[in-house]
Amino acid sequence: MNNIGEPQALLAEMDDSAVCEYLLRNPDFFIRNAALAEQMRVPHPVRGTVSLVEWHMARARNHINQLEENMSLLMEQASANEGLFYRLLKLQGRLASAPSLQEMLNRLHRWAREMGLAGASVRLFADSWRIGAPSDFTHLALSRQAFEPLRIQRLGHENHYLGPLNGPELLVVLPEAKAIGSVAMSLMGGDEALGVVLFTSRDPQHYQPGQGTQLLHELSLMLPELLERWVERV
C-alpha cells in the first residue's frame, strides 16, 4: 500500500532547479500543455498578474530594447573613437612639423586653447632628460623628488589625474600659471614616467574624476617620441 506522505515528500523535493531540469529535458512540455500555459499567471509589479505568454513577450521586448540601446551606444562610441583618432592625427602632424621645440610646445598650447582650455604645458623629469645648463630647456625641468608627494596624493597607482590642484601643488608643476581651476595631468611615457603633460582650465568643474582619459593616454605616449627630436634622453 502506498504511503500517503509520499506525494507531499515528492513536492517538497521539487525545487526550482528540478523544475528547470525537467523542462530542459522536455522542451515540448508547453506544446503538449498549451492550455495550461495560457492559464498560468505570473506576478506583475503594476498589473498584479499577467499570463505566462504576456510575461514572455514582455521579456522579449525588453531584451530587444536592451539590444537596441547597446547598439546605439556602440555606434556612439565608434563615432567618438573616429573623431578622437582624427584629432590626434591632426595634432601629431602639427607637432611633428614644428621647426623647434619651443614651436612644438606653442602648437600644443594653441591646440588646447582651440578646445576652450587655458592652455597646455609639458614638464620633464630632470633625471630622465638632458635638460640642465647650458641647454635651452632648463625651464622644462621638474624634480621627481618634488613631484613625488603630488603623485602619491593625486595619481596614486594611476597615470592620469583629473580635478583641482591646491596652491602648493600648482607651484610644483605650473609655477607661472594663474587662475587655474582644474587640470588634466598625465605621466608621459606610461609606467616609465618621463615627465608630465598638463591641460588646464579656469573652470573648477571642467576636469573631474571619472571622466574619460583615452585622449590623455594617447598623448602621453606620443609626446616623448616627439620630444626626443630636440632633447636627449638620459
mmCIF file of C-alpha atoms in Angstrom:
data_model
loop_
_atom_site.group_PDB
_atom_site.id
_atom_site.type_symbol
_atom_site.label_atom_id
_atom_site.label_comp_id
_atom_site.label_asym_id
_atom_site.label_seq_id
_atom_site.Cartn_x
_atom_site.Cartn_y
_atom_site.Cartn_z
ATOM 1 C CA MET A 1 0.000 0.000 0.000
ATOM 2 C CA ASN A 2 1.339 3.410 -0.896
ATOM 3 C CA ASN A 3 2.304 5.803 1.879
ATOM 4 C CA ILE A 4 0.026 8.867 1.795
ATOM 5 C CA GLY A 5 3.004 11.086 2.722
ATOM 6 C CA GLU A 6 4.910 10.261 -0.474
ATOM 7 C CA PRO A 7 3.221 12.954 -2.714
ATOM 8 C CA GLN A 8 3.993 15.649 -0.137
ATOM 9 C CA ALA A 9 7.595 14.474 0.158
ATOM 10 C CA LEU A 10 7.913 14.452 -3.644
ATOM 11 C CA LEU A 11 6.544 18.005 -3.885
ATOM 12 C CA ALA A 12 8.987 19.189 -1.219
ATOM 13 C CA GLU A 13 11.860 17.915 -3.329
ATOM 14 C CA MET A 14 10.597 19.732 -6.473
ATOM 15 C CA ASP A 15 12.608 22.923 -6.114
ATOM 16 C CA ASP A 16 13.345 25.428 -8.910
ATOM 17 C CA SER A 17 16.344 23.512 -10.194
ATOM 18 C CA ALA A 18 14.343 20.301 -10.500
ATOM 19 C CA VAL A 19 11.566 22.069 -12.410
ATOM 20 C CA CYS A 20 14.083 23.739 -14.709
ATOM 21 C CA GLU A 21 15.872 20.453 -15.296
ATOM 22 C CA TYR A 22 12.586 18.743 -16.181
ATOM 23 C CA LEU A 23 11.607 21.494 -18.648
ATOM 24 C CA LEU A 24 15.037 21.387 -20.279
ATOM 25 C CA ARG A 25 14.711 17.645 -20.716
ATOM 26 C CA ASN A 26 11.185 18.075 -22.095
ATOM 27 C CA PRO A 27 11.263 21.077 -24.487
ATOM 28 C CA ASP A 28 7.850 20.165 -25.899
ATOM 29 C CA PHE A 29 6.150 20.427 -22.475
ATOM 30 C CA PHE A 30 4.320 23.669 -23.284
ATOM 31 C CA ILE A 31 3.350 22.360 -26.706
ATOM 32 C CA ARG A 32 1.767 19.339 -25.130
ATOM 33 C CA ASN A 33 0.173 21.515 -22.444
ATOM 34 C CA ALA A 34 -0.717 24.659 -24.415
ATOM 35 C CA ALA A 35 -3.948 25.201 -22.488
ATOM 36 C CA LEU A 36 -2.073 25.099 -19.194
ATOM 37 C CA ALA A 37 0.442 27.675 -20.436
ATOM 38 C CA GLU A 38 -2.432 30.037 -21.327
ATOM 39 C CA GLN A 39 -3.984 29.630 -17.857
ATOM 40 C CA MET A 40 -0.765 30.239 -15.878
ATOM 41 C CA ARG A 41 -0.436 33.670 -14.274
ATOM 42 C CA VAL A 42 2.823 35.413 -13.385
ATOM 43 C CA PRO A 43 3.139 38.176 -10.707
ATOM 44 C CA HIS A 44 3.415 41.672 -12.201
ATOM 45 C CA PRO A 45 4.551 44.769 -10.226
ATOM 46 C CA VAL A 46 1.832 47.014 -11.775
ATOM 47 C CA ARG A 47 -0.932 44.821 -13.149
ATOM 48 C CA GLY A 48 -0.947 42.279 -10.335
ATOM 49 C CA THR A 49 -0.621 39.256 -12.596
ATOM 50 C CA VAL A 50 -0.210 38.599 -16.316
ATOM 51 C CA SER A 51 -0.391 35.474 -18.394
ATOM 52 C CA LEU A 52 2.750 33.447 -19.000
ATOM 53 C CA VAL A 53 2.542 34.337 -22.697
ATOM 54 C CA GLU A 54 2.331 38.076 -21.925
ATOM 55 C CA TRP A 55 5.218 37.790 -19.476
ATOM 56 C CA HIS A 56 7.374 36.048 -22.058
ATOM 57 C CA MET A 57 6.522 38.627 -24.737
ATOM 58 C CA ALA A 58 7.371 41.472 -22.331
ATOM 59 C CA ARG A 59 10.729 39.874 -21.583
ATOM 60 C CA ALA A 60 11.397 39.533 -25.311
ATOM 61 C CA ARG A 61 10.526 43.211 -25.881
ATOM 62 C CA ASN A 62 12.801 44.291 -23.027
ATOM 63 C CA HIS A 63 15.617 42.186 -24.452
ATOM 64 C CA ILE A 64 15.171 43.747 -27.892
ATOM 65 C CA ASN A 65 15.124 47.253 -26.375
ATOM 66 C CA GLN A 66 18.317 46.486 -24.479
ATOM 67 C CA LEU A 67 19.996 45.227 -27.630
ATOM 68 C CA GLU A 68 18.946 48.379 -29.480
ATOM 69 C CA GLU A 69 20.352 50.571 -26.669
ATOM 70 C CA ASN A 70 23.614 48.626 -26.680
ATOM 71 C CA MET A 71 23.870 49.010 -30.454
ATOM 72 C CA SER A 72 23.272 52.764 -30.169
ATOM 73 C CA LEU A 73 26.000 53.042 -27.515
ATOM 74 C CA LEU A 74 28.414 51.061 -29.676
ATOM 75 C CA MET A 75 27.722 53.323 -32.645
ATOM 76 C CA GLU A 76 28.204 56.433 -30.496
ATOM 77 C CA GLN A 77 31.471 55.048 -29.142
ATOM 78 C CA ALA A 78 32.689 54.195 -32.631
ATOM 79 C CA SER A 79 31.886 57.725 -33.797
ATOM 80 C CA ALA A 80 33.678 59.206 -30.780
ATOM 81 C CA ASN A 81 36.727 56.993 -31.364
ATOM 82 C CA GLU A 82 36.843 58.025 -35.019
ATOM 83 C CA GLY A 83 36.726 61.685 -34.029
ATOM 84 C CA LEU A 84 39.440 61.117 -31.430
ATOM 85 C CA PHE A 85 41.648 59.380 -33.997
ATOM 86 C CA TYR A 86 41.444 62.251 -36.484
ATOM 87 C CA ARG A 87 42.013 64.880 -33.793
ATOM 88 C CA LEU A 88 45.141 63.081 -32.635
ATOM 89 C CA LEU A 89 46.352 62.529 -36.191
ATOM 90 C CA LYS A 90 45.937 66.222 -36.968
ATOM 91 C CA LEU A 91 47.716 67.249 -33.764
ATOM 92 C CA GLN A 92 50.564 64.810 -34.350
ATOM 93 C CA GLY A 93 51.112 66.281 -37.811
ATOM 94 C CA ARG A 94 51.204 69.814 -36.412
ATOM 95 C CA LEU A 95 53.638 68.888 -33.649
ATOM 96 C CA ALA A 96 55.898 66.766 -35.858
ATOM 97 C CA SER A 97 56.284 69.577 -38.410
ATOM 98 C CA ALA A 98 57.331 72.155 -35.806
ATOM 99 C CA PRO A 99 60.784 73.627 -36.603
ATOM 100 C CA SER A 100 61.830 73.839 -32.943
ATOM 101 C CA LEU A 101 60.967 72.503 -29.523
ATOM 102 C CA GLN A 102 59.519 75.826 -28.427
ATOM 103 C CA GLU A 103 57.320 75.989 -31.512
ATOM 104 C CA MET A 104 56.135 72.446 -30.856
ATOM 105 C CA LEU A 105 55.150 73.424 -27.310
ATOM 106 C CA ASN A 106 53.475 76.556 -28.651
ATOM 107 C CA ARG A 107 51.436 74.473 -31.073
ATOM 108 C CA LEU A 108 50.353 72.129 -28.289
ATOM 109 C CA HIS A 109 49.328 75.161 -26.234
ATOM 110 C CA ARG A 110 47.363 76.666 -29.135
ATOM 111 C CA TRP A 111 45.626 73.330 -29.749
ATOM 112 C CA ALA A 112 44.455 73.365 -26.131
ATOM 113 C CA ARG A 113 43.244 76.953 -26.478
ATOM 114 C CA GLU A 114 41.271 75.962 -29.587
ATOM 115 C CA MET A 115 39.389 73.494 -27.369
ATOM 116 C CA GLY A 116 38.475 76.262 -24.940
ATOM 117 C CA LEU A 117 41.134 75.465 -22.347
ATOM 118 C CA ALA A 118 43.512 77.833 -20.576
ATOM 119 C CA GLY A 119 46.475 76.036 -22.093
ATOM 120 C CA ALA A 120 48.789 73.026 -22.133
ATOM 121 C CA SER A 121 52.211 72.518 -20.548
ATOM 122 C CA VAL A 122 54.944 69.892 -20.589
ATOM 123 C CA ARG A 123 57.352 69.251 -17.723
ATOM 124 C CA LEU A 124 60.235 66.778 -17.950
ATOM 125 C CA PHE A 125 61.790 64.882 -15.059
ATOM 126 C CA ALA A 126 65.356 66.160 -14.811
ATOM 127 C CA ASP A 127 66.766 62.683 -14.148
ATOM 128 C CA SER A 128 65.307 61.307 -17.417
ATOM 129 C CA TRP A 129 66.350 64.048 -19.877
ATOM 130 C CA ARG A 130 69.481 66.083 -20.535
ATOM 131 C CA ILE A 131 67.936 69.496 -19.891
ATOM 132 C CA GLY A 132 70.400 71.021 -17.456
ATOM 133 C CA ALA A 133 72.512 74.122 -18.159
ATOM 134 C CA PRO A 134 73.752 75.170 -20.644
ATOM 135 C CA SER A 135 70.776 73.728 -22.593
ATOM 136 C CA ASP A 136 67.841 75.928 -23.578
ATOM 137 C CA PHE A 137 65.400 73.551 -21.907
ATOM 138 C CA THR A 138 66.062 74.143 -18.202
ATOM 139 C CA HIS A 139 62.624 75.760 -17.762
ATOM 140 C CA LEU A 140 61.025 72.389 -18.555
ATOM 141 C CA ALA A 141 62.824 70.614 -15.719
ATOM 142 C CA LEU A 142 60.734 69.035 -12.960
ATOM 143 C CA SER A 143 62.269 67.469 -9.866
ATOM 144 C CA ARG A 144 60.994 63.932 -9.453
ATOM 145 C CA GLN A 145 61.542 64.238 -5.708
ATOM 146 C CA ALA A 146 59.452 67.418 -5.510
ATOM 147 C CA PHE A 147 56.738 65.825 -7.648
ATOM 148 C CA GLU A 148 56.542 62.582 -5.645
ATOM 149 C CA PRO A 149 54.160 63.835 -2.886
ATOM 150 C CA LEU A 150 51.816 65.194 -5.563
ATOM 151 C CA ARG A 151 52.000 61.908 -7.473
ATOM 152 C CA ILE A 152 51.132 59.909 -4.356
ATOM 153 C CA GLN A 153 48.295 62.235 -3.364
ATOM 154 C CA ARG A 154 46.703 62.765 -6.788
ATOM 155 C CA LEU A 155 47.750 59.918 -9.086
ATOM 156 C CA GLY A 156 48.278 57.031 -6.703
ATOM 157 C CA HIS A 157 48.753 53.974 -8.909
ATOM 158 C CA GLU A 158 47.170 55.657 -11.952
ATOM 159 C CA ASN A 159 48.841 57.518 -14.823
ATOM 160 C CA HIS A 160 46.167 60.216 -15.124
ATOM 161 C CA TYR A 161 44.517 62.693 -12.783
ATOM 162 C CA LEU A 162 41.567 64.988 -13.495
ATOM 163 C CA GLY A 163 40.480 67.583 -10.979
ATOM 164 C CA PRO A 164 41.736 70.543 -8.937
ATOM 165 C CA LEU A 165 45.232 71.131 -7.557
ATOM 166 C CA ASN A 166 45.915 73.215 -4.480
ATOM 167 C CA GLY A 167 48.317 76.154 -4.363
ATOM 168 C CA PRO A 168 51.485 74.274 -3.313
ATOM 169 C CA GLU A 169 50.834 71.559 -5.894
ATOM 170 C CA LEU A 170 50.424 74.135 -8.662
ATOM 171 C CA LEU A 171 53.731 75.729 -7.642
ATOM 172 C CA VAL A 172 55.441 72.380 -8.248
ATOM 173 C CA VAL A 173 54.127 71.715 -11.748
ATOM 174 C CA LEU A 174 52.939 75.120 -13.012
ATOM 175 C CA PRO A 175 54.767 77.826 -11.051
ATOM 176 C CA GLU A 176 53.892 80.563 -13.573
ATOM 177 C CA ALA A 177 50.227 79.629 -14.013
ATOM 178 C CA LYS A 178 47.399 81.845 -12.756
ATOM 179 C CA ALA A 179 43.684 81.302 -12.132
ATOM 180 C CA ILE A 180 43.774 77.529 -12.654
ATOM 181 C CA GLY A 181 40.507 75.869 -11.660
ATOM 182 C CA SER A 182 41.147 72.267 -12.690
ATOM 183 C CA VAL A 183 43.713 70.219 -14.593
ATOM 184 C CA ALA A 184 44.096 67.047 -16.612
ATOM 185 C CA MET A 185 47.523 65.657 -15.768
ATOM 186 C CA SER A 186 49.221 62.588 -17.227
ATOM 187 C CA LEU A 187 52.528 60.877 -16.723
ATOM 188 C CA MET A 188 54.298 60.823 -20.083
ATOM 189 C CA GLY A 189 55.682 57.508 -21.212
ATOM 190 C CA GLY A 190 53.220 55.487 -19.159
ATOM 191 C CA ASP A 191 54.814 53.495 -16.352
ATOM 192 C CA GLU A 192 58.246 54.748 -17.423
ATOM 193 C CA ALA A 193 57.253 58.204 -16.091
ATOM 194 C CA LEU A 194 59.418 60.589 -18.147
ATOM 195 C CA GLY A 195 57.520 63.732 -17.158
ATOM 196 C CA VAL A 196 54.017 65.160 -17.132
ATOM 197 C CA VAL A 197 51.725 66.841 -19.621
ATOM 198 C CA LEU A 198 49.052 69.114 -18.203
ATOM 199 C CA PHE A 199 45.942 70.664 -19.693
ATOM 200 C CA THR A 200 44.473 73.457 -17.617
ATOM 201 C CA SER A 201 41.064 75.073 -17.324
ATOM 202 C CA ARG A 202 39.925 78.112 -15.367
ATOM 203 C CA ASP A 203 36.674 76.281 -14.626
ATOM 204 C CA PRO A 204 36.972 74.259 -11.356
ATOM 205 C CA GLN A 205 34.370 71.801 -12.701
ATOM 206 C CA HIS A 206 35.810 71.301 -16.188
ATOM 207 C CA TYR A 207 38.020 68.358 -15.212
ATOM 208 C CA GLN A 208 36.622 65.905 -12.707
ATOM 209 C CA PRO A 209 37.473 62.375 -11.535
ATOM 210 C CA GLY A 210 35.719 59.706 -13.568
ATOM 211 C CA GLN A 211 35.959 61.458 -16.928
ATOM 212 C CA GLY A 212 37.455 59.608 -19.903
ATOM 213 C CA THR A 213 41.238 59.563 -20.241
ATOM 214 C CA GLN A 214 41.728 57.970 -23.683
ATOM 215 C CA LEU A 215 42.905 61.234 -25.252
ATOM 216 C CA LEU A 216 45.322 61.836 -22.381
ATOM 217 C CA HIS A 217 46.632 58.297 -22.657
ATOM 218 C CA GLU A 218 47.394 58.582 -26.363
ATOM 219 C CA LEU A 219 49.043 61.995 -25.952
ATOM 220 C CA SER A 220 51.174 60.845 -23.032
ATOM 221 C CA LEU A 221 52.576 58.041 -25.186
ATOM 222 C CA MET A 222 53.002 60.195 -28.312
ATOM 223 C CA LEU A 223 54.802 63.206 -26.826
ATOM 224 C CA PRO A 224 58.062 61.605 -25.587
ATOM 225 C CA GLU A 225 58.937 60.393 -29.090
ATOM 226 C CA LEU A 226 58.348 63.880 -30.486
ATOM 227 C CA LEU A 227 60.371 65.494 -27.691
ATOM 228 C CA GLU A 228 63.359 63.270 -28.462
ATOM 229 C CA ARG A 229 63.849 65.198 -31.693
ATOM 230 C CA TRP A 230 65.307 68.040 -29.618
ATOM 231 C CA VAL A 231 66.011 66.694 -26.151
ATOM 232 C CA GLU A 232 68.304 63.777 -25.419
ATOM 233 C CA ARG A 233 67.226 61.080 -23.017
ATOM 234 C CA VAL A 234 69.494 60.150 -20.120
#
